[in-house]
PDB file of C-alpha atoms in Angstrom:
ATOM      1  CA  MET A 232      37.711   2.375 -17.504  1.00 90.00           C
ATOM      2  CA  ARG A 233      37.622  -1.570 -18.623  1.00 94.00           C
ATOM      3  CA  VAL A 234      37.946  -1.981 -22.461  1.00 96.00           C
ATOM      4  CA  TYR A 235      37.903  -5.451 -23.973  1.00 97.00           C
ATOM      5  CA  VAL A 236      40.042  -6.231 -27.012  1.00 97.00           C
ATOM      6  CA  PRO A 237      38.881  -9.096 -29.260  1.00 97.00           C
ATOM      7  CA  LEU A 238      41.511 -11.028 -30.446  1.00 97.00           C
ATOM      8  CA  THR A 239      42.288 -14.788 -31.491  1.00 96.00           C
ATOM      9  CA  LEU A 240      44.502 -17.912 -29.929  1.00 95.00           C
ATOM     10  CA  SER A 241      47.223 -16.667 -32.364  1.00 95.00           C
ATOM     11  CA  GLY A 242      46.772 -12.955 -31.625  1.00 95.00           C
ATOM     12  CA  LEU A 243      46.453 -13.475 -27.831  1.00 95.00           C
ATOM     13  CA  ALA A 244      49.959 -16.063 -28.422  1.00 95.00           C
ATOM     14  CA  ALA A 245      51.550 -12.940 -29.962  1.00 94.00           C
ATOM     15  CA  ALA A 246      50.289 -10.481 -27.183  1.00 94.00           C
ATOM     16  CA  HIS A 247      51.732 -12.607 -24.530  1.00 94.00           C
ATOM     17  CA  GLY A 248      55.368 -13.315 -26.549  1.00 93.00           C
ATOM     18  CA  ALA A 249      55.451  -9.339 -26.943  1.00 95.00           C
ATOM     19  CA  GLY A 250      54.090  -8.452 -23.638  1.00 94.00           C
ATOM     20  CA  GLU A 251      51.228  -6.348 -24.733  1.00 94.00           C
ATOM     21  CA  VAL A 252      48.112  -6.205 -27.024  1.00 94.00           C
ATOM     22  CA  GLY A 253      48.756  -3.858 -30.294  1.00 89.00           C
ATOM     23  CA  PRO A 254      50.824  -2.425 -31.852  1.00 89.00           C
ATOM     24  CA  GLY A 255      47.950   0.707 -31.814  1.00 85.00           C
ATOM     25  CA  PRO A 256      45.764   1.820 -32.742  1.00 91.00           C
ATOM     26  CA  LEU A 257      43.614  -0.674 -31.365  1.00 94.00           C
ATOM     27  CA  THR A 258      39.397  -1.221 -32.014  1.00 93.00           C
ATOM     28  CA  ALA A 259      38.258  -2.471 -28.299  1.00 95.00           C
ATOM     29  CA  TYR A 260      34.610  -2.278 -26.924  1.00 95.00           C
ATOM     30  CA  ALA A 261      33.413  -0.302 -23.559  1.00 94.00           C
ATOM     31  CA  VAL A 262      30.555   1.378 -21.819  1.00 91.00           C
ATOM     32  CA  THR A 263      30.067   4.170 -24.006  1.00 88.00           C
ATOM     33  CA  PRO A 264      26.797   6.370 -23.827  1.00 82.00           C
ATOM     34  CA  GLY A 265      25.812   4.923 -27.284  1.00 82.00           C
ATOM     35  CA  LEU A 266      25.861   1.151 -25.510  1.00 85.00           C
ATOM     36  CA  ARG A 267      24.251   2.882 -22.538  1.00 84.00           C
ATOM     37  CA  GLU A 268      21.619   4.112 -24.646  1.00 82.00           C
ATOM     38  CA  TRP A 269      21.211   0.885 -26.588  1.00 81.00           C
ATOM     39  CA  TYR A 270      20.997  -1.301 -23.668  1.00 79.00           C
ATOM     40  CA  VAL A 271      18.719   1.025 -21.528  1.00 77.00           C
ATOM     41  CA  SER A 272      20.091  -0.387 -18.106  1.00 74.00           C
ATOM     42  CA  ASP A 273      22.158   1.527 -15.371  1.00 78.00           C
ATOM     43  CA  ASP A 274      23.703  -1.504 -13.878  1.00 86.00           C
ATOM     44  CA  ILE A 275      27.189  -1.351 -14.829  1.00 88.00           C
ATOM     45  CA  GLU A 276      27.763  -5.331 -14.779  1.00 90.00           C
ATOM     46  CA  GLU A 277      24.973  -5.655 -17.333  1.00 91.00           C
ATOM     47  CA  LEU A 278      26.478  -2.879 -19.467  1.00 92.00           C
ATOM     48  CA  GLU A 279      30.520  -4.523 -19.102  1.00 93.00           C
ATOM     49  CA  TYR A 280      28.578  -7.697 -20.264  1.00 93.00           C
ATOM     50  CA  ALA A 281      27.357  -6.042 -23.178  1.00 91.00           C
ATOM     51  CA  ALA A 282      30.776  -4.523 -24.085  1.00 93.00           C
ATOM     52  CA  LEU A 283      32.277  -7.763 -23.440  1.00 95.00           C
ATOM     53  CA  ASN A 284      29.678  -9.844 -25.986  1.00 94.00           C
ATOM     54  CA  ARG A 285      29.994  -6.795 -28.362  1.00 93.00           C
ATOM     55  CA  ALA A 286      34.092  -7.756 -28.707  1.00 96.00           C
ATOM     56  CA  ALA A 287      33.588 -11.924 -28.639  1.00 96.00           C
ATOM     57  CA  ALA A 288      31.342 -11.218 -31.650  1.00 95.00           C
ATOM     58  CA  ALA A 289      34.484  -8.898 -33.035  1.00 95.00           C
ATOM     59  CA  SER A 290      36.797 -11.721 -32.202  1.00 97.00           C
ATOM     60  CA  LEU A 291      34.337 -14.128 -34.339  1.00 97.00           C
ATOM     61  CA  ARG A 292      34.755 -11.953 -37.074  1.00 95.00           C
ATOM     62  CA  MET A 293      38.851 -11.842 -36.987  1.00 96.00           C
ATOM     63  CA  ILE A 294      38.063 -16.184 -36.873  1.00 97.00           C
ATOM     64  CA  ALA A 295      35.966 -15.888 -39.668  1.00 96.00           C
ATOM     65  CA  GLY A 296      38.703 -13.759 -41.736  1.00 93.00           C
ATOM     66  CA  ASN A 297      41.154 -16.358 -41.024  1.00 94.00           C
ATOM     67  CA  PRO A 298      40.419 -20.192 -42.041  1.00 92.00           C
ATOM     68  CA  ASP A 299      43.749 -21.301 -40.147  1.00 93.00           C
ATOM     69  CA  GLU A 300      42.772 -19.541 -37.094  1.00 94.00           C
ATOM     70  CA  VAL A 301      41.416 -22.005 -33.917  1.00 94.00           C
ATOM     71  CA  ARG A 302      37.628 -21.308 -33.898  1.00 96.00           C
ATOM     72  CA  ARG A 303      37.778 -20.036 -30.403  1.00 96.00           C
ATOM     73  CA  ARG A 304      36.733 -16.390 -29.716  1.00 97.00           C
ATOM     74  CA  VAL A 305      39.166 -14.432 -27.543  1.00 97.00           C
ATOM     75  CA  VAL A 306      38.402 -11.298 -25.345  1.00 98.00           C
ATOM     76  CA  VAL A 307      41.166  -9.166 -23.128  1.00 97.00           C
ATOM     77  CA  ALA A 308      39.458  -7.142 -20.621  1.00 97.00           C
ATOM     78  CA  VAL A 309      42.168  -4.212 -20.124  1.00 95.00           C
ATOM     79  CA  ASP A 310      41.723  -1.576 -17.783  1.00 93.00           C
ATOM     80  CA  VAL A 311      42.622   1.765 -19.309  1.00 92.00           C
ATOM     81  CA  PRO A 312      43.021   5.494 -17.798  1.00 89.00           C
ATOM     82  CA  ASP A 313      39.942   7.668 -18.486  1.00 84.00           C
ATOM     83  CA  GLY A 314      40.011   9.374 -21.862  1.00 86.00           C
ATOM     84  CA  SER A 315      42.613   7.204 -23.447  1.00 88.00           C
ATOM     85  CA  ALA A 316      39.398   4.902 -25.038  1.00 88.00           C
ATOM     86  CA  VAL A 317      37.495   7.514 -27.153  1.00 88.00           C
ATOM     87  CA  ALA A 318      34.333   6.520 -28.645  1.00 84.00           C
ATOM     88  CA  ASP A 319      33.724   8.306 -32.248  1.00 74.00           C
ATOM     89  CA  PRO A 320      30.558  10.365 -31.640  1.00 64.00           C
ATOM     90  CA  ASP A 321      29.542  10.222 -35.292  1.00 63.00           C
ATOM     91  CA  ASN A 322      28.780   6.344 -35.205  1.00 61.00           C
ATOM     92  CA  GLY A 323      26.024   6.986 -32.651  1.00 55.00           C
ATOM     93  CA  LEU A 324      23.628   4.196 -32.394  1.00 55.00           C
ATOM     94  CA  SER A 325      25.138   2.324 -35.329  1.00 58.00           C
ATOM     95  CA  ALA A 326      24.546  -1.452 -34.599  1.00 63.00           C
ATOM     96  CA  ALA A 327      27.632  -2.253 -35.945  1.00 66.00           C
ATOM     97  CA  SER A 328      29.576   0.219 -33.529  1.00 76.00           C
ATOM     98  CA  LEU A 329      28.193  -0.227 -30.278  1.00 83.00           C
ATOM     99  CA  GLY A 330      30.364   0.212 -27.648  1.00 89.00           C
ATOM    100  CA  GLU A 331      33.183   0.355 -29.995  1.00 92.00           C
ATOM    101  CA  VAL A 332      36.223   2.657 -28.749  1.00 94.00           C
ATOM    102  CA  LYS A 333      39.854   3.540 -30.301  1.00 93.00           C
ATOM    103  CA  ILE A 334      43.138   3.381 -27.926  1.00 94.00           C
ATOM    104  CA  ALA A 335      45.960   5.299 -29.784  1.00 93.00           C
ATOM    105  CA  ALA A 336      48.566   2.712 -28.305  1.00 92.00           C
ATOM    106  CA  ALA A 337      49.206  -0.936 -27.482  1.00 93.00           C
ATOM    107  CA  LEU A 338      47.895  -2.267 -23.876  1.00 94.00           C
ATOM    108  CA  PRO A 339      50.714  -3.561 -21.870  1.00 93.00           C
ATOM    109  CA  LEU A 340      49.319  -7.022 -21.215  1.00 91.00           C
ATOM    110  CA  ALA A 341      50.302  -6.977 -17.818  1.00 89.00           C
ATOM    111  CA  LYS A 342      47.784  -4.162 -17.198  1.00 88.00           C
ATOM    112  CA  ALA A 343      44.799  -6.974 -18.573  1.00 94.00           C
ATOM    113  CA  ALA A 344      41.885  -7.724 -15.769  1.00 94.00           C
ATOM    114  CA  ALA A 345      41.417 -11.093 -17.193  1.00 95.00           C
ATOM    115  CA  VAL A 346      41.389 -13.284 -20.277  1.00 96.00           C
ATOM    116  CA  HIS A 347      38.246 -14.577 -21.871  1.00 97.00           C
ATOM    117  CA  VAL A 348      38.144 -17.526 -24.033  1.00 97.00           C
ATOM    118  CA  ASP A 349      35.762 -19.898 -25.770  1.00 96.00           C
ATOM    119  CA  ALA A 350      35.895 -23.738 -24.157  1.00 95.00           C
ATOM    120  CA  ASP A 351      36.911 -26.521 -26.373  1.00 93.00           C
ATOM    121  CA  ASP A 352      33.139 -27.450 -26.565  1.00 94.00           C
ATOM    122  CA  ALA A 353      32.292 -24.148 -28.468  1.00 96.00           C
ATOM    123  CA  GLU A 354      34.766 -24.645 -31.274  1.00 95.00           C
ATOM    124  CA  LYS A 355      32.356 -26.475 -33.598  1.00 96.00           C
ATOM    125  CA  ASP A 356      29.511 -23.491 -32.989  1.00 96.00           C
ATOM    126  CA  VAL A 357      32.045 -20.595 -33.212  1.00 97.00           C
ATOM    127  CA  ALA A 358      33.460 -22.579 -36.781  1.00 97.00           C
ATOM    128  CA  ALA A 359      29.751 -22.850 -38.054  1.00 97.00           C
ATOM    129  CA  ALA A 360      29.337 -19.117 -37.045  1.00 97.00           C
ATOM    130  CA  ALA A 361      32.401 -18.138 -38.608  1.00 97.00           C
ATOM    131  CA  ALA A 362      31.213 -19.749 -41.843  1.00 96.00           C
ATOM    132  CA  ALA A 363      27.691 -18.515 -41.502  1.00 96.00           C
ATOM    133  CA  LEU A 364      28.696 -14.610 -41.107  1.00 94.00           C
ATOM    134  CA  GLY A 365      28.429 -13.276 -44.469  1.00 93.00           C
ATOM    135  CA  ALA A 366      25.460 -14.851 -45.270  1.00 96.00           C
ATOM    136  CA  ALA A 367      23.956 -13.639 -41.784  1.00 94.00           C
ATOM    137  CA  ASP A 368      25.441 -10.074 -43.282  1.00 92.00           C
ATOM    138  CA  LEU A 369      23.547 -10.202 -46.227  1.00 94.00           C
ATOM    139  CA  GLY A 370      20.026 -11.167 -44.050  1.00 94.00           C
ATOM    140  CA  ASP A 371      19.647 -14.732 -44.069  1.00 96.00           C
ATOM    141  CA  ASP A 372      17.629 -15.550 -40.687  1.00 96.00           C
ATOM    142  CA  ASP A 373      19.032 -19.356 -41.004  1.00 96.00           C
ATOM    143  CA  ALA A 374      22.492 -18.334 -41.159  1.00 96.00           C
ATOM    144  CA  GLN A 375      22.165 -15.771 -38.172  1.00 95.00           C
ATOM    145  CA  PHE A 376      20.608 -18.482 -36.260  1.00 96.00           C
ATOM    146  CA  THR A 377      24.111 -20.403 -36.574  1.00 96.00           C
ATOM    147  CA  VAL A 378      25.640 -17.096 -36.027  1.00 95.00           C
ATOM    148  CA  ASP A 379      23.827 -16.770 -32.516  1.00 93.00           C
ATOM    149  CA  GLY A 380      24.798 -20.449 -31.851  1.00 92.00           C
ATOM    150  CA  ALA A 381      28.205 -19.098 -30.850  1.00 94.00           C
ATOM    151  CA  GLU A 382      26.839 -16.519 -28.632  1.00 90.00           C
ATOM    152  CA  ASP A 383      24.879 -18.947 -26.633  1.00 91.00           C
ATOM    153  CA  HIS A 384      28.560 -20.013 -25.275  1.00 95.00           C
ATOM    154  CA  GLU A 385      29.822 -18.076 -22.684  1.00 94.00           C
ATOM    155  CA  LEU A 386      33.480 -17.231 -22.657  1.00 96.00           C
ATOM    156  CA  LEU A 387      35.183 -18.640 -19.467  1.00 95.00           C
ATOM    157  CA  TRP A 388      37.469 -16.546 -17.658  1.00 96.00           C
ATOM    158  CA  PHE A 389      41.155 -17.015 -17.204  1.00 95.00           C
ATOM    159  CA  GLY A 390      43.694 -14.923 -15.354  1.00 92.00           C
ATOM    160  CA  VAL A 391      46.544 -13.150 -16.907  1.00 90.00           C
ATOM    161  CA  GLN A 392      49.230 -16.045 -15.166  1.00 90.00           C
ATOM    162  CA  GLU A 393      46.993 -18.347 -17.050  1.00 91.00           C
ATOM    163  CA  LEU A 394      48.078 -17.461 -20.168  1.00 88.00           C
ATOM    164  CA  PRO A 395      50.856 -20.171 -21.058  1.00 87.00           C
ATOM    165  CA  GLN A 396      48.291 -22.656 -20.647  1.00 87.00           C
ATOM    166  CA  LEU A 397      45.728 -20.882 -22.761  1.00 86.00           C
ATOM    167  CA  ILE A 398      48.337 -20.505 -25.754  1.00 85.00           C
ATOM    168  CA  ARG A 399      49.996 -24.038 -25.971  1.00 73.00           C
TER     169      ARG A 399
END
């Protein structure tokens, strides 16, 4: 099963130094029954893209919570054994937790399939989205428009061997 772990650039640097994403328990995103029902698609690539986007939104929340963090979303895609990523069945179709899974232990970075990171040109929109997130959560349509602006930026794909260039 592929999971998408939200991070920040400093979190990615720490994971690179430690050789693992963790410690556990970790919150990640994956193709869960709830995500399948919400997205209404049988195309696994579309569903995985939806899970990646859920993780990118979680990365934005991490960035918003740390004013010193670089304003670029980060998601690490990791293949884990079936059963090691567990969705909470009580969350059902809760919009806040669609695709969310818990992983008990740290994940070896060597098991990562890819790293997804915003390009430099997304920083301005990600910064604005992070600043607007609280108001968007309270129902402010203009703030939600700003948050959605960050989502207009596609995360770039990087191989794990490219981590040293990403975190410098």
